[in-house]
Short mmCIF file of C-alpha atoms in Angstrom, two decimals:
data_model
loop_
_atom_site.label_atom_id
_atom_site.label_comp_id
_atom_site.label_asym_id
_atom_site.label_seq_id
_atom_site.Cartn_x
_atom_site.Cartn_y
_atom_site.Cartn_z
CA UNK O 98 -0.98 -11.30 11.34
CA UNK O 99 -2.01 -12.42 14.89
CA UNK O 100 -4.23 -10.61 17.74
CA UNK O 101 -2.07 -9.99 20.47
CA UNK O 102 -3.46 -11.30 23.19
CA UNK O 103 -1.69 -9.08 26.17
CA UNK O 104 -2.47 -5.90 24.15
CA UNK O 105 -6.54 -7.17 23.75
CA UNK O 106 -6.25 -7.65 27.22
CA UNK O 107 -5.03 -3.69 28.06
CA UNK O 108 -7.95 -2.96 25.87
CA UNK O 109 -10.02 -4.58 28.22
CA UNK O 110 -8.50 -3.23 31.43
CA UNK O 111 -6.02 -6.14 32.09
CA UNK O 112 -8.03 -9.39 33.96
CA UNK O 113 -9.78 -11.64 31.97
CA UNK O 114 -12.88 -12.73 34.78
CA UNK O 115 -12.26 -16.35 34.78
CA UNK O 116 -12.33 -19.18 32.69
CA UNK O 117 -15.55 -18.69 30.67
CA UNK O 118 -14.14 -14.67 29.34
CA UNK O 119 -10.74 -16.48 28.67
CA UNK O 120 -12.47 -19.49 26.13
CA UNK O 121 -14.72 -16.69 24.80
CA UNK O 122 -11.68 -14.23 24.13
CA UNK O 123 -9.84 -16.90 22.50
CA UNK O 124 -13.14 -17.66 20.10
CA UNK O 125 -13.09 -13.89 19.43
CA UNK O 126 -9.73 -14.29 18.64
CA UNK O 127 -9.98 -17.15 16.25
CA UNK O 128 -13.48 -15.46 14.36
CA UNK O 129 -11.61 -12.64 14.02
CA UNK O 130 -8.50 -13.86 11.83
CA UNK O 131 -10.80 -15.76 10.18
CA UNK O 132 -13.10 -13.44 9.13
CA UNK O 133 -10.53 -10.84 8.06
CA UNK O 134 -9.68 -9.65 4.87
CA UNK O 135 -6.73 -7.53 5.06
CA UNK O 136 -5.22 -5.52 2.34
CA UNK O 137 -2.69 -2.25 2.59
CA UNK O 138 -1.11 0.73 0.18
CA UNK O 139 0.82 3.12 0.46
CA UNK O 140 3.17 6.10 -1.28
CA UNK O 141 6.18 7.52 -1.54
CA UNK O 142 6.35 11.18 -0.89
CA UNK O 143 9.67 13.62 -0.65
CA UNK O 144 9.65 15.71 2.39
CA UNK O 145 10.43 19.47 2.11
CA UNK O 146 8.97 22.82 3.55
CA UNK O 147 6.99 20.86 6.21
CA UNK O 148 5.11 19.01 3.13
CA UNK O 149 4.45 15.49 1.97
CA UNK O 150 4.85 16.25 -1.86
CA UNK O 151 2.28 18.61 -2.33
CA UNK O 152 -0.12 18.04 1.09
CA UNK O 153 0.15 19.91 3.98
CA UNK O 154 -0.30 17.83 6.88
CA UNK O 155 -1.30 21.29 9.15
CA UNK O 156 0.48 19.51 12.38
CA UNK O 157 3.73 20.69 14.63
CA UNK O 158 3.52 16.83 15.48
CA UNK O 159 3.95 15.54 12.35
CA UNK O 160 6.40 18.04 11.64
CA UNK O 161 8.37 17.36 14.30
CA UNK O 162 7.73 13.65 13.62
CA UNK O 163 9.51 14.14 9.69
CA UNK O 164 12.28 15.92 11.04
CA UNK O 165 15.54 14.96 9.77
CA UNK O 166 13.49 12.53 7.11
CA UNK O 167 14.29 12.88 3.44
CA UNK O 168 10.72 11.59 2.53
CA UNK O 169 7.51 10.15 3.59
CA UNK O 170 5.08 7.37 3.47
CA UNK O 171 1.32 7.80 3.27
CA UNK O 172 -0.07 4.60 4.47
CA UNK O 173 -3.80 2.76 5.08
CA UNK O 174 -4.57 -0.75 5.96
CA UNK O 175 -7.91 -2.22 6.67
CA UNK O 176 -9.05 -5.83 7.71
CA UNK O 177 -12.46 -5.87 5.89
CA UNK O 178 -15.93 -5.08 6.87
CA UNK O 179 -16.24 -9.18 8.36
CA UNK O 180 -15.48 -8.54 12.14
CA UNK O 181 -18.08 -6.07 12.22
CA UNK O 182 -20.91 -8.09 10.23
CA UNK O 183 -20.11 -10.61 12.85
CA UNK O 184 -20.69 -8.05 15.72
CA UNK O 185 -23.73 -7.04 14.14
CA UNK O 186 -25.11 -10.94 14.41
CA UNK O 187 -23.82 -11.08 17.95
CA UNK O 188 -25.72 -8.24 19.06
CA UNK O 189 -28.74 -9.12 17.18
CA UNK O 190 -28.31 -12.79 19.51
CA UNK O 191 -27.76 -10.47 22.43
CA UNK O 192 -24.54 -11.92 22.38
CA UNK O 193 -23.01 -8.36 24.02
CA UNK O 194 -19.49 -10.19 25.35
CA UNK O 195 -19.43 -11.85 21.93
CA UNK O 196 -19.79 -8.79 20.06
CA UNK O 197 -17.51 -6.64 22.62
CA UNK O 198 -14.74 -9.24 22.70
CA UNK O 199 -14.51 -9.30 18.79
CA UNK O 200 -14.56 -5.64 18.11
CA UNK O 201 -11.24 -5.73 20.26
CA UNK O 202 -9.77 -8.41 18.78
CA UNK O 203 -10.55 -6.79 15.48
CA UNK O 204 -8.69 -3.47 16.88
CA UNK O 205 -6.45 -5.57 17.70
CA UNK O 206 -5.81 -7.29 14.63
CA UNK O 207 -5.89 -4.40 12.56
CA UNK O 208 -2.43 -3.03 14.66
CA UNK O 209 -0.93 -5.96 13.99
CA UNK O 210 -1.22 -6.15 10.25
CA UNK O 211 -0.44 -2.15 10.11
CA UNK O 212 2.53 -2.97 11.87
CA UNK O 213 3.96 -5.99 9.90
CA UNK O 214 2.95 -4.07 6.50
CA UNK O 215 5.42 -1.39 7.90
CA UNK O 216 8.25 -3.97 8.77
CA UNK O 217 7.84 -5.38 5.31
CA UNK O 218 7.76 -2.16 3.71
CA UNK O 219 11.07 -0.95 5.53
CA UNK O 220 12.90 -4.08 4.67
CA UNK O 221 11.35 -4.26 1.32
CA UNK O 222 13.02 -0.63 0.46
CA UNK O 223 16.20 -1.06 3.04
CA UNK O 224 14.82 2.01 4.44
CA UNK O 225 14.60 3.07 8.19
CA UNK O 226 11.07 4.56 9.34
CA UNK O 227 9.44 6.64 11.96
CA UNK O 228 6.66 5.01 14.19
CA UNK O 229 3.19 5.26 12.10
CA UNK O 230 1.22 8.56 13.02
CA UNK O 231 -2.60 8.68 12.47
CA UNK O 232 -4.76 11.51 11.97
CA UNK O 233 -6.30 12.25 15.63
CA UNK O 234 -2.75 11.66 17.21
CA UNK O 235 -1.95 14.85 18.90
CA UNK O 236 -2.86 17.85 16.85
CA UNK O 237 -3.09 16.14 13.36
CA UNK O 238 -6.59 16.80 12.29
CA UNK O 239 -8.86 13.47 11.90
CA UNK O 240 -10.38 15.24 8.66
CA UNK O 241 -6.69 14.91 7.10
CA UNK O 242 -7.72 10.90 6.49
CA UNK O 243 -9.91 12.25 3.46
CA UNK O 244 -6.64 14.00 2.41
CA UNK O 245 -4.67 10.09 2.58
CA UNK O 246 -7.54 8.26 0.88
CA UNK O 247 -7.84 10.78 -2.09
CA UNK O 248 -3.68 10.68 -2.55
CA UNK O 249 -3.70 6.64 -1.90
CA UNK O 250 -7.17 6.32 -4.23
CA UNK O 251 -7.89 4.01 -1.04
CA UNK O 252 -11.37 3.55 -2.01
CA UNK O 253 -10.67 2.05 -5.60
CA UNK O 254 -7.44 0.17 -4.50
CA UNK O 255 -8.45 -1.55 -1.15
CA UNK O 256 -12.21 -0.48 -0.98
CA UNK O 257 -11.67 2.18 2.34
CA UNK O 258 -13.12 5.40 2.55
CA UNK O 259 -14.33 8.09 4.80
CA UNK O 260 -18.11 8.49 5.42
CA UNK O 261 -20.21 11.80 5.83
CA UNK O 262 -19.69 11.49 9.24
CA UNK O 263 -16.06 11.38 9.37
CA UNK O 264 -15.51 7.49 10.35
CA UNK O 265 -13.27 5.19 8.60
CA UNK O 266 -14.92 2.59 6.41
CA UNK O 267 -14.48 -0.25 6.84
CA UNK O 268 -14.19 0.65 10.88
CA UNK O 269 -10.34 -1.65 11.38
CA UNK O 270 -9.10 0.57 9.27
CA UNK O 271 -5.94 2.78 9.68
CA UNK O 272 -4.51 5.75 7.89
CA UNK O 273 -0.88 6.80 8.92
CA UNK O 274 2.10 9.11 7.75
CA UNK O 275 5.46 7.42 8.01
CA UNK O 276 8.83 9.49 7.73
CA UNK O 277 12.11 8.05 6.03
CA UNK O 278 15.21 8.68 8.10
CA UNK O 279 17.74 9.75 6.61
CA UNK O 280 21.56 8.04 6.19
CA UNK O 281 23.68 8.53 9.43
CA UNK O 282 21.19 9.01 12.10
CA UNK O 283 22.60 7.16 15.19
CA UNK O 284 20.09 4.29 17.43
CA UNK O 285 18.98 7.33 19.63
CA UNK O 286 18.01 9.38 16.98
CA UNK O 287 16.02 6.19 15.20
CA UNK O 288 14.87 5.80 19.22
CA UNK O 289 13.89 9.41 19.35
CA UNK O 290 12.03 8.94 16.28
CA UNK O 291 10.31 5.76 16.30
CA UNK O 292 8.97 6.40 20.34
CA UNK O 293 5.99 4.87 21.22
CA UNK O 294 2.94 6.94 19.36
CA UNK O 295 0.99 7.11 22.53
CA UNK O 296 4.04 9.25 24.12
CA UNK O 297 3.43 11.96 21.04
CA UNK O 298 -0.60 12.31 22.16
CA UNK O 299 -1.85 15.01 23.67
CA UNK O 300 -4.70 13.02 25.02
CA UNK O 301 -2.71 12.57 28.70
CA UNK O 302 -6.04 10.77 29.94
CA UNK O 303 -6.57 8.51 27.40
CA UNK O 304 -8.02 4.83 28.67
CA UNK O 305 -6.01 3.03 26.11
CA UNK O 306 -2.95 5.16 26.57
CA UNK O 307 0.01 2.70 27.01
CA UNK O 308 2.66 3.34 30.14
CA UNK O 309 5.48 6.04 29.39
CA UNK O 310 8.70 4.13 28.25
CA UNK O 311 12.37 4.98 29.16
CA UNK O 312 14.12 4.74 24.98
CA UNK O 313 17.81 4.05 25.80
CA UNK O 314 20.43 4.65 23.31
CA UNK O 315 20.12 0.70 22.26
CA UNK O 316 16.54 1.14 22.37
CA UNK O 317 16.29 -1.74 24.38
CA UNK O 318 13.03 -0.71 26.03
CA UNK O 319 10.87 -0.26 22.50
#
């Protein structure tokens, strides 16, 4: 689990400002994975009628996402409430960069242990899964992550839940839905599948929205 530092830097809107930003990103960095706490769960779901076992997602995107798949994950992940106690001190210092440059290496962070979880779970099962999808992506309804943390019993398991106001908690947290492909699909159907999530959001004007992506039959562009 490692911030990645070209993907921190996107967040940031790609130069760095000289030397002093660089040797304070790379502290953020380092606090960051050091302060972290990361645990994960998930569940196994069969797919059918445009449900997840019993749970109706209530999105054409996720449908179309789980189409073809056999079954489902429901997913979460969080890093910990540490990052953001640090913040909190930063600010309180009126260390602003500090504090900035950490909650992005925590956002950061949390990505990349989401996305090694997933590896690990895929090889872990010798199963073949869909890119993660997140309530708020597209026209899946943020409300749905109450729906995920009651089926995953996140709050008991891995100490995450959903406040009155709707937010994750712990913040580098993430929820996701995950389809199983099934036997025989071809590399452009797993392409097809597995496309970068940012290319399945409606939200065209996004800051953080990543460039649009070419997937070849090899997938060589993922």
């Amino acid at each position: 689990m490692k911030v990645d530092r070209k993907e921190m830097l996107r967040y940031l809107g790609g130069g760095t400002g000289g030397e002093y930003t660089d040797r304070r990103i790379e502290e953020a960095i380092a606090l960051a994975e050091r302060v972290s706490a990361p645990r994960c769960v998930f569940r196994h779901f069969d797919v059918s009628d445009d449900r997840i076992g019993s749970y109706d997602p209530e999105s054409r995107d996720v449908n179309s996402l789980l189409r073809g798949c056999r079954a489902a994950y429901l997913f979460a992940a969080t890093i910990g409430s540490g990052a953001e106690k640090e913040e909190e001190k930063a600010f309180v210092c009126g260390d602003t960069l500090g504090a900035v440059l950490l909650d992005t290496a925590a956002s950061c962070l949390i990505e990349s242990y989401a996305d090694e979880m997933c590896e690990k779970l895929a090889r872990d099962e010798n199963v073949t899964l869909t890119a993660r999808f997140s309530c708020g992506y597209g026209d899946y309804p943020l409300s749905h992550q109450n729906d995920i943390c009651r089926l995953l019993d996140t709050r008991r398991r891995i100490g995450l839940y959903v406040s009155e106001g709707g937010m994750l908690m712990p913040r580098k947290s993430v929820t996701a839905v995950m389809g199983v492909l099934a036997d025989g699909y071809s590399p452009a159907d797993v392409s097809r599948h597995t496309a970068d999530k940012c290319m399945r959001c409606a939200a065209k004007n996004c800051a953080y929205r990543k460039a649009e992506q070419t997937y070849g039959e090899n997938n060589e562009k993922k």
